[in-house]
CSV table of C-alpha atoms in Angstrom, one decimal:
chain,number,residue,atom,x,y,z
A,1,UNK,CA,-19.9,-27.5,21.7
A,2,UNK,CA,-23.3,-28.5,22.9
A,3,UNK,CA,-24.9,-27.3,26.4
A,4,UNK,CA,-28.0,-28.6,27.3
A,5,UNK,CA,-27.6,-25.3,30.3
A,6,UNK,CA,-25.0,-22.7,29.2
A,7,UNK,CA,-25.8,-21.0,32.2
A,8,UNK,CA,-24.1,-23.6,34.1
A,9,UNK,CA,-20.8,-22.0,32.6
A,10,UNK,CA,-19.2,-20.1,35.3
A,11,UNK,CA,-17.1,-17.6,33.2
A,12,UNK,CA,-18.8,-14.0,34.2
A,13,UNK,CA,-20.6,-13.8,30.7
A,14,UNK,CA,-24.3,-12.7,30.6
A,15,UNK,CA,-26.2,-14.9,28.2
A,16,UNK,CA,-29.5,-13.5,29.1
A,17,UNK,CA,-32.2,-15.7,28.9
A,18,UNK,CA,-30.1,-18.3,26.7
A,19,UNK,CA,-30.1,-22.1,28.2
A,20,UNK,CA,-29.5,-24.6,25.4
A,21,UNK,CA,-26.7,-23.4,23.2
A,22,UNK,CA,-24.4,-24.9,20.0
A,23,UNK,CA,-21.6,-23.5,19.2
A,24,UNK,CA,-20.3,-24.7,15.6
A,25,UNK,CA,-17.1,-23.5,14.1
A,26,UNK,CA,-17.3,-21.9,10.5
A,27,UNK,CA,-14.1,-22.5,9.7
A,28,UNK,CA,-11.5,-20.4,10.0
A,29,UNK,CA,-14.4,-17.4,9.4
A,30,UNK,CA,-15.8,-17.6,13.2
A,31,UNK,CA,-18.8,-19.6,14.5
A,32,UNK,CA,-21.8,-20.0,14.3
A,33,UNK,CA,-24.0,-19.7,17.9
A,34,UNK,CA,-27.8,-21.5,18.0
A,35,UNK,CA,-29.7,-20.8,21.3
A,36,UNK,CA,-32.9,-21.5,23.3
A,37,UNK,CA,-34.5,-20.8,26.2
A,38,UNK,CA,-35.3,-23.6,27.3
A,39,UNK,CA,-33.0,-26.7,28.7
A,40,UNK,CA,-31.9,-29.4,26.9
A,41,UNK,CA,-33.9,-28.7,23.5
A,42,UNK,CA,-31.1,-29.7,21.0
A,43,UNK,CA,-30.8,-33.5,20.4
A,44,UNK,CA,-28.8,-35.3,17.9
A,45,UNK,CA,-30.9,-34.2,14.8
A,46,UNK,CA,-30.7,-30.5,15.7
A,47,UNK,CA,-26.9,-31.1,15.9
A,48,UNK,CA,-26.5,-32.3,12.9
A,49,UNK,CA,-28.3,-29.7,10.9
A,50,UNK,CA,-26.5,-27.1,12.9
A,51,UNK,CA,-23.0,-29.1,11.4
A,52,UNK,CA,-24.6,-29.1,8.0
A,53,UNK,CA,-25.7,-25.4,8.1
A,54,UNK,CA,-21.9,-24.8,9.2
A,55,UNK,CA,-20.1,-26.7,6.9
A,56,UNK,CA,-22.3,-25.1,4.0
A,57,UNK,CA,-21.4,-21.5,5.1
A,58,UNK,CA,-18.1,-22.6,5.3
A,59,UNK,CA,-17.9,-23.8,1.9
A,60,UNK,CA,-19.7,-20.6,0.7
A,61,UNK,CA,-17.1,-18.1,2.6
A,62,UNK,CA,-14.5,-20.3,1.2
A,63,UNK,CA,-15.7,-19.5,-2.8
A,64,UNK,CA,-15.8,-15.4,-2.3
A,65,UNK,CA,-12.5,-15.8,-0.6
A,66,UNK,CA,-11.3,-17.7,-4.2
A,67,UNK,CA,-13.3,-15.4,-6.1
A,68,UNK,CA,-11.2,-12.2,-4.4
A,69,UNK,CA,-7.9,-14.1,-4.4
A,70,UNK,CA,-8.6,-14.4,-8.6
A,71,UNK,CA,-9.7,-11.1,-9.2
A,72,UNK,CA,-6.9,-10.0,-7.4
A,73,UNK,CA,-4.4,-11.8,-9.7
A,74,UNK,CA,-6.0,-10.7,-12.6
A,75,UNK,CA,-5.7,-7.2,-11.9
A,76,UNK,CA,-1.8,-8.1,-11.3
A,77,UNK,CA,-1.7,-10.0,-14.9
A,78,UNK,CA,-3.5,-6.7,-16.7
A,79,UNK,CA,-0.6,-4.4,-14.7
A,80,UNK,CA,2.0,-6.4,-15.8
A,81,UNK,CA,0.5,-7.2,-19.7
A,82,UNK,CA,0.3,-2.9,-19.4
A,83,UNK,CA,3.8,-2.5,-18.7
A,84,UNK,CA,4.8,-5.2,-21.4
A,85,UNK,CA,2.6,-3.8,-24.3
A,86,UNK,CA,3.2,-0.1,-24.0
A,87,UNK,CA,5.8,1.1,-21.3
A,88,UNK,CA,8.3,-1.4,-22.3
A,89,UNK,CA,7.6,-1.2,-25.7
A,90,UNK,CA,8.6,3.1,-25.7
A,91,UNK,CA,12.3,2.4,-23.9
A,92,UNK,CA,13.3,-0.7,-26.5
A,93,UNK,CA,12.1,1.0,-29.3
A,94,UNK,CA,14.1,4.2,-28.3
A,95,UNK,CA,16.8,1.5,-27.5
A,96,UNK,CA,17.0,-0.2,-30.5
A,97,UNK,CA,16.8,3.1,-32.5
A,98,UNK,CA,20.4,4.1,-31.1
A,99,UNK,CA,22.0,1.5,-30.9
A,100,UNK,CA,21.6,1.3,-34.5
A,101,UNK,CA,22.5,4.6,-35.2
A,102,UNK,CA,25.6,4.0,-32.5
A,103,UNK,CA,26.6,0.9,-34.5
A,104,UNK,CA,26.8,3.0,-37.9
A,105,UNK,CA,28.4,5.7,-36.3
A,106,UNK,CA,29.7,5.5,-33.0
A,107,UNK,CA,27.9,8.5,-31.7
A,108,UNK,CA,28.6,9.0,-27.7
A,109,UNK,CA,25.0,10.8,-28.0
A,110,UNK,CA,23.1,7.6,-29.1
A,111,UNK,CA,25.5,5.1,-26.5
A,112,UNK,CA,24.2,7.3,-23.8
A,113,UNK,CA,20.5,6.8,-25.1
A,114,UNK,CA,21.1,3.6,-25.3
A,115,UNK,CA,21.9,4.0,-21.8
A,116,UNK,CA,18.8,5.5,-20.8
A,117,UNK,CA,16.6,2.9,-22.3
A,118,UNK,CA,18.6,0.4,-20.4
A,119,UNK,CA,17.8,2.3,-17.0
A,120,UNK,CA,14.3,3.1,-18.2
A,121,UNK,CA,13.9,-0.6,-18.6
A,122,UNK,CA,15.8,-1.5,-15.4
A,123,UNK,CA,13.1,0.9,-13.5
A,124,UNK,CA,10.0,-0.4,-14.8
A,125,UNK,CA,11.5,-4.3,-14.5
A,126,UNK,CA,12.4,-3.5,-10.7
A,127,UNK,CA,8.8,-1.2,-10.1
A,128,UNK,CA,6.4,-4.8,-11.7
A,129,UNK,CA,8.3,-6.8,-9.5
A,130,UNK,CA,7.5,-4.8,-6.3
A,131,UNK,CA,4.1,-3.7,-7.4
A,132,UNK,CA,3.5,-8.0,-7.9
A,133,UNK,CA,4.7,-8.4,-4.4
A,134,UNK,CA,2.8,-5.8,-2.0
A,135,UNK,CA,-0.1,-6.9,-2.0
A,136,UNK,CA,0.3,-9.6,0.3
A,137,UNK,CA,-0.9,-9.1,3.4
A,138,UNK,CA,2.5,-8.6,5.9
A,139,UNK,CA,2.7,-11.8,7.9
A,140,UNK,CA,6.2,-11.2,10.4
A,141,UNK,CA,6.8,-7.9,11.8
A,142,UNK,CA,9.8,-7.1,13.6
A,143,UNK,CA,10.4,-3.4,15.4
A,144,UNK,CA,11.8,-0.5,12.9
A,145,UNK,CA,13.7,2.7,13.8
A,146,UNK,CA,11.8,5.4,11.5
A,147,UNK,CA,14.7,7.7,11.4
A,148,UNK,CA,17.4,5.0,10.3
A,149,UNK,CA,14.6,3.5,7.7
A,150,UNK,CA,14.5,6.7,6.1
A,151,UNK,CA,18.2,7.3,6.2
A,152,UNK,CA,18.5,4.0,4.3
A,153,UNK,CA,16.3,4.4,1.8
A,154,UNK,CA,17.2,8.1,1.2
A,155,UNK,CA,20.6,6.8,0.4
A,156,UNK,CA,19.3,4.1,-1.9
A,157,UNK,CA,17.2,6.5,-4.1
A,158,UNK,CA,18.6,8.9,-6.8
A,159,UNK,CA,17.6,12.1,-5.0
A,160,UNK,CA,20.4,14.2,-7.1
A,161,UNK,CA,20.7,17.6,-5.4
A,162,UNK,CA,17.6,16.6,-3.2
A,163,UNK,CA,18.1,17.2,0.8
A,164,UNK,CA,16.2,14.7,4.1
A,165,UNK,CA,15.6,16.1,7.0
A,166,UNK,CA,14.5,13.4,9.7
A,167,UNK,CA,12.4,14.5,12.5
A,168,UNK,CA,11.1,11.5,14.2
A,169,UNK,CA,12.9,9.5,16.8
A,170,UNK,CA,10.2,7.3,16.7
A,171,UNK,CA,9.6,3.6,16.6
A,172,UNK,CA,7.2,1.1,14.5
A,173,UNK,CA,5.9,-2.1,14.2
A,174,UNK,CA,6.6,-3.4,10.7
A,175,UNK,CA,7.8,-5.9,8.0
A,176,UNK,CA,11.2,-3.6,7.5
A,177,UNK,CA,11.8,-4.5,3.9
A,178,UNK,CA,8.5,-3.6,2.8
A,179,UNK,CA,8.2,-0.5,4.5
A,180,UNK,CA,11.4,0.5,3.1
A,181,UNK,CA,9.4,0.2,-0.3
A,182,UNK,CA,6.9,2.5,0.7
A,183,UNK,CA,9.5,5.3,1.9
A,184,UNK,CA,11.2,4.7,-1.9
A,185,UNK,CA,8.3,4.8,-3.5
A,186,UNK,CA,7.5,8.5,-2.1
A,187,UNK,CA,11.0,9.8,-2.1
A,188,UNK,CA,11.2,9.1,-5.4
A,189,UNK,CA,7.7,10.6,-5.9
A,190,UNK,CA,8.9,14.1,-4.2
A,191,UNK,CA,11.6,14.0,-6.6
A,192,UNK,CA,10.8,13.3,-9.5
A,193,UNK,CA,7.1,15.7,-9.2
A,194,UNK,CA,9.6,18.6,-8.3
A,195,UNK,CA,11.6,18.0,-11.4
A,196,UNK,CA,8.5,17.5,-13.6
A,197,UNK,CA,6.8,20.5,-12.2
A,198,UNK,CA,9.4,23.3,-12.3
A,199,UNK,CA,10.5,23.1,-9.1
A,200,UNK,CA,13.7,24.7,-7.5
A,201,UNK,CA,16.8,23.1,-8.9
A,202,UNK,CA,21.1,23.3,-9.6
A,203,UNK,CA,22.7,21.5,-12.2
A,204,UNK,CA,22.6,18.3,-10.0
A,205,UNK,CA,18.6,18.0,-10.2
A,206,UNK,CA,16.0,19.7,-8.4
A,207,UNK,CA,16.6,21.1,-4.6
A,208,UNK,CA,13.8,20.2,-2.8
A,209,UNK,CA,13.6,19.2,0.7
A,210,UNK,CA,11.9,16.5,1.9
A,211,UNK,CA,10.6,15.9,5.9
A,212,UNK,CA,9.8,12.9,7.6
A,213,UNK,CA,8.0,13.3,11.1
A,214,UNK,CA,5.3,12.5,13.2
A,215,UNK,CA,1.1,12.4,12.9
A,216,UNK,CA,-1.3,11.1,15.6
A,217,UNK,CA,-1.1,7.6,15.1
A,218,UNK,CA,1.6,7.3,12.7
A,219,UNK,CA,4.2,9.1,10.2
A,220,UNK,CA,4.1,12.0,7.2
A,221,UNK,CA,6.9,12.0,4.6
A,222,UNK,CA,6.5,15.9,3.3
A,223,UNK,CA,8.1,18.1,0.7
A,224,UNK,CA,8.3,21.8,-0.4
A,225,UNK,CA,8.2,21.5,-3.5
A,226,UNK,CA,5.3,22.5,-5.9
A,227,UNK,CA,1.9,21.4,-4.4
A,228,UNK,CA,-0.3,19.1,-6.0
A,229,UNK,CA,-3.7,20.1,-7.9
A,230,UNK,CA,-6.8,18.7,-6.4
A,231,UNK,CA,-7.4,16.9,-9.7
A,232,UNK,CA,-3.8,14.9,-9.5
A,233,UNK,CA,-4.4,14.1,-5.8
A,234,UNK,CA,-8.0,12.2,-6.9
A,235,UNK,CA,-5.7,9.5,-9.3
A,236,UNK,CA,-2.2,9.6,-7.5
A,237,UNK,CA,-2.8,6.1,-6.3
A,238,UNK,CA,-3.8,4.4,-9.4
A,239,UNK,CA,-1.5,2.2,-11.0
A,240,UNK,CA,-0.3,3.9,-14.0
A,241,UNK,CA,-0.9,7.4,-13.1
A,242,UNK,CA,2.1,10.0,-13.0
A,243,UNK,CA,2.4,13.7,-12.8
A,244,UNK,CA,6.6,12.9,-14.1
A,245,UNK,CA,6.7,13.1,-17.8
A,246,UNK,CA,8.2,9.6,-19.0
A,247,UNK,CA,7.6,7.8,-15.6
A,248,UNK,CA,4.8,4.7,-15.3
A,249,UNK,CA,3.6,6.1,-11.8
A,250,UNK,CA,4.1,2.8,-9.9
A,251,UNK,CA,5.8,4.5,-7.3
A,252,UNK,CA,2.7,5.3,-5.5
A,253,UNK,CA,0.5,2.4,-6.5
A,254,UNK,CA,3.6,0.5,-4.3
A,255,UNK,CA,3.4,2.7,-1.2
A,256,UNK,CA,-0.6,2.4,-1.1
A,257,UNK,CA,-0.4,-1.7,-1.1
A,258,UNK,CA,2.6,-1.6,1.2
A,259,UNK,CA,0.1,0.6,3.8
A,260,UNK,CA,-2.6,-1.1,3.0
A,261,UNK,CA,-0.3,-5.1,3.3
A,262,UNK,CA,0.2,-3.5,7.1
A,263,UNK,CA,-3.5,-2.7,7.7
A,264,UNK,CA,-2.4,1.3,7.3
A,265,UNK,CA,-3.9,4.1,5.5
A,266,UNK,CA,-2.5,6.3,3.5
A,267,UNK,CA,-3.5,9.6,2.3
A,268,UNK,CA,-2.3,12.9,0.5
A,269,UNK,CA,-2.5,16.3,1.7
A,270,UNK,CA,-1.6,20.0,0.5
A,271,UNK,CA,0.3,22.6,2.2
A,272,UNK,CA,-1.9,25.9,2.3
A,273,UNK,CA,-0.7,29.4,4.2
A,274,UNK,CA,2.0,27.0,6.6
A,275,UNK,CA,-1.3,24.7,7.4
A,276,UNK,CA,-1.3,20.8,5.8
A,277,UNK,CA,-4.9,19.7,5.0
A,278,UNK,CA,-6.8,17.4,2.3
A,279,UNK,CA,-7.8,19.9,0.3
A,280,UNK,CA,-7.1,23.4,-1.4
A,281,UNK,CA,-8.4,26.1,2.0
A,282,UNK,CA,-8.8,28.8,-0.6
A,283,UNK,CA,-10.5,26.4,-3.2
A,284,UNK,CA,-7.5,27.2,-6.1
A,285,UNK,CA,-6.2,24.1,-8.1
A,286,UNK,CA,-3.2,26.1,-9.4
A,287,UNK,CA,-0.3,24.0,-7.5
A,288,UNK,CA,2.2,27.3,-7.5
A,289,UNK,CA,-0.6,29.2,-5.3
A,290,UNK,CA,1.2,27.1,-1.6
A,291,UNK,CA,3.8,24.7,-2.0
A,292,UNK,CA,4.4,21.4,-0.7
A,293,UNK,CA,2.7,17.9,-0.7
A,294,UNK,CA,2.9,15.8,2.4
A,295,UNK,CA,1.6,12.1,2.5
A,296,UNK,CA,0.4,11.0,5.7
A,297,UNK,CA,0.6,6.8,6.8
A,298,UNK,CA,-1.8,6.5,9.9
A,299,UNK,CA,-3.4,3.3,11.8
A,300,UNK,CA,0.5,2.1,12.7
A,301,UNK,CA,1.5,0.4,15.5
A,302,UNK,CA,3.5,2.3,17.6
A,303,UNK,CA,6.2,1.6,20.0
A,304,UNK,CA,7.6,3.0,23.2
C-alpha cells in the first residue's frame, strides 16, 4: 500500500507527523512500514526498493525458519538413534537371553521375562512415537472437560494400587488427544517415582494418591508421594532423564512438548510444611524431609 497522505485515512490512528507511508508485506512474518513527513515523497523507484528490501527479508526469515525446522528434526533423529542403540538394545538382549533358556527348558521364569522384554519394548516403541509427534505446534482445538480427561487417561494407565482424586470441574481449550498425552505422561511419572523411590505400597504396587485441580491460569496434577530433590527437578524434562530404575524417562520429555505444542508452560514444584513451591523452603535436598511433587500447566485457555 502506498499513500502519498496517510493522514487522509480516517481510521482514529495517530500517525504523528507521518504523511507519505508504504506498507510492504514480509510475508507471512508481518510488514514492513517506510514513512515521511512530507507528501507525496515516494515515487516509483522508492517503491520498488521498498519491494526489493521486502522480498529479501522475506527470503532471509524464510532460511532461519528452515534452519530451526532441521535442527529440530535432527534432535528427533539423535532421540530416536538413542532409543535404538541402547534402550532397545538392554530389553532384546534380556529377551533373547530367555527365550533361549525357555526353549531348552521350558522355564515359566524365563517365558515371563520374555514377557517383560516384550512390554519393555512395547513401552519404549509407543513413548518414540509420541515423543516424534508433540512437537508440532497444536493446530485444531476443540473444548475439554478436565475432570473426564483425567478420568480417561487414569483408566488407560497402569496405576496398580494407585488412587485419583479429581478436583476440578473445570474446562479447557485444547487438542484432546494430545493433552491426554500429557496427563499419561505424568500419571505415569507419579507412579512409577513412588515405586522407584520407596514410596507407600501393597502387593498391587505402590499406594500413592494423585490430585488433579486448579492454579491461576491453568491446572496442577499432584502427588504425595516422595518429594523430588532439587537436583532431579533441574533435568526432569530432558529426554532421557528418569528418577525410575529401568525406565527411558520420555514420559516427561512428552508432557513438556505437549504444553509447550499448546503455547503452555509447565513447571515442577515441591510440597514443603503443607505449602507447594519451586524450591526446597528449608534449603534440604533429601526428598523424605516433605512429601509430594505437584506439576503445574499454566498460560491455558480457559472456559466458562
Amino acid at each position: 500500500l502506498v499513500y502519498d497522505d496517510v493522514q487522509q485515512l480516517d481510521d482514529g490512528y495517530d500517525r504523528k507527523r507521518a504523511r507519505a507511508s508504504i506498507y510492504v508485506p514480509i510475508g507471512d512474518h508481518g510488514t514492513i512500514s517506510i514513512g515521511d513527513t512530507e507528501v507525496g515523497t515516494f515515487d516509483e523507484t522508492l517503491v520498488r526498493l521498498a519491494e526489493i528490501l521486502a522480498a529479501n527479508a522475506e527470503a532471509a526469515m524464510d532460511r532461519v525458519e528452515e534452519t530451526r525446522a532441521r535442527e529440530a528434526e535432527k534432535e528427533r533423529l539423535e532421540e530416536f538413534v538413542s532409543v535404538v542403540s541402547h534402550d532397545l538394545r538392554n530389553p532384546l538382549t534380556v529377551l533373547a537371553g530367555s527365550l533361549a533358556v525357555a526353549e531348552q527348558t521350558g522355564d515359566e521364569a524365563s517365558f515371563q521375562r520374555c514377557q517383560r522384554a516384550l512390554d519393555r519394548i512395547e513401552r519404549l516403541v509407543d513413548d518414540l512415537m509420541a515423543l516424534s509427534r508433540q512437537s508440532d505446534p497444536v493446530e485444531e482445538t476443540g473444548v475439554v472437560d478436565l475432570a473426564g480427561l483425567a478420568d480417561r487417561c487414569w483408566a488407560d494407565v497402569d496405576t496398580g494400587a494407585a488412587s485419583l482424586r479429581v478436583e476440578t470441574d473445570r474446562r479447557i481449550r485444547a487438542d484432546g488427544d494430545r493433552a491426554g498425552k500429557l496427563f499419561a505422561a505424568l500419571f505415569r511419572t507419579a507412579v512409577e517415582h513412588d515405586s522407584a523411590a520407596g514410596g507407600p505400597a501393597s502387593d498391587d504396587g505402590p499406594t500413592v494418591t494423585v490430585t488433579v485441580g486448579d492454579v491461576e491460569g491453568g491446572f496442577y496434577v499432584a502427588d504425595d508421594g516422595p518429594r523430588l530433590d532439587a537436583g532431579e527437578r533441574a533435568q526432569l524434562f530432558e529426554s532421557g532423564y528418569s528418577t525410575a530404575d529401568g525406565s527411558r524417562g520420555l514420559a516427561l520429555a512428552i508432557a513438556e512438548r505437549v504444553a509447550e505444542a499448546h503455547g503452555w508452560s509447565i513447571a515442577v514444584e515441591s510440597h514443603d510444611d503443607g505449602d507447594w513451591s519451586p524450591g526446597d523452603s528449608d534449603g534440604s535436598d533429601d526428598p523424605s524431609d516433605g512429601t509430594g511433587t505437584r506439576f503445574v500447566v499454566t498460560g491455558v485457555e480457559l472456559v466458562d
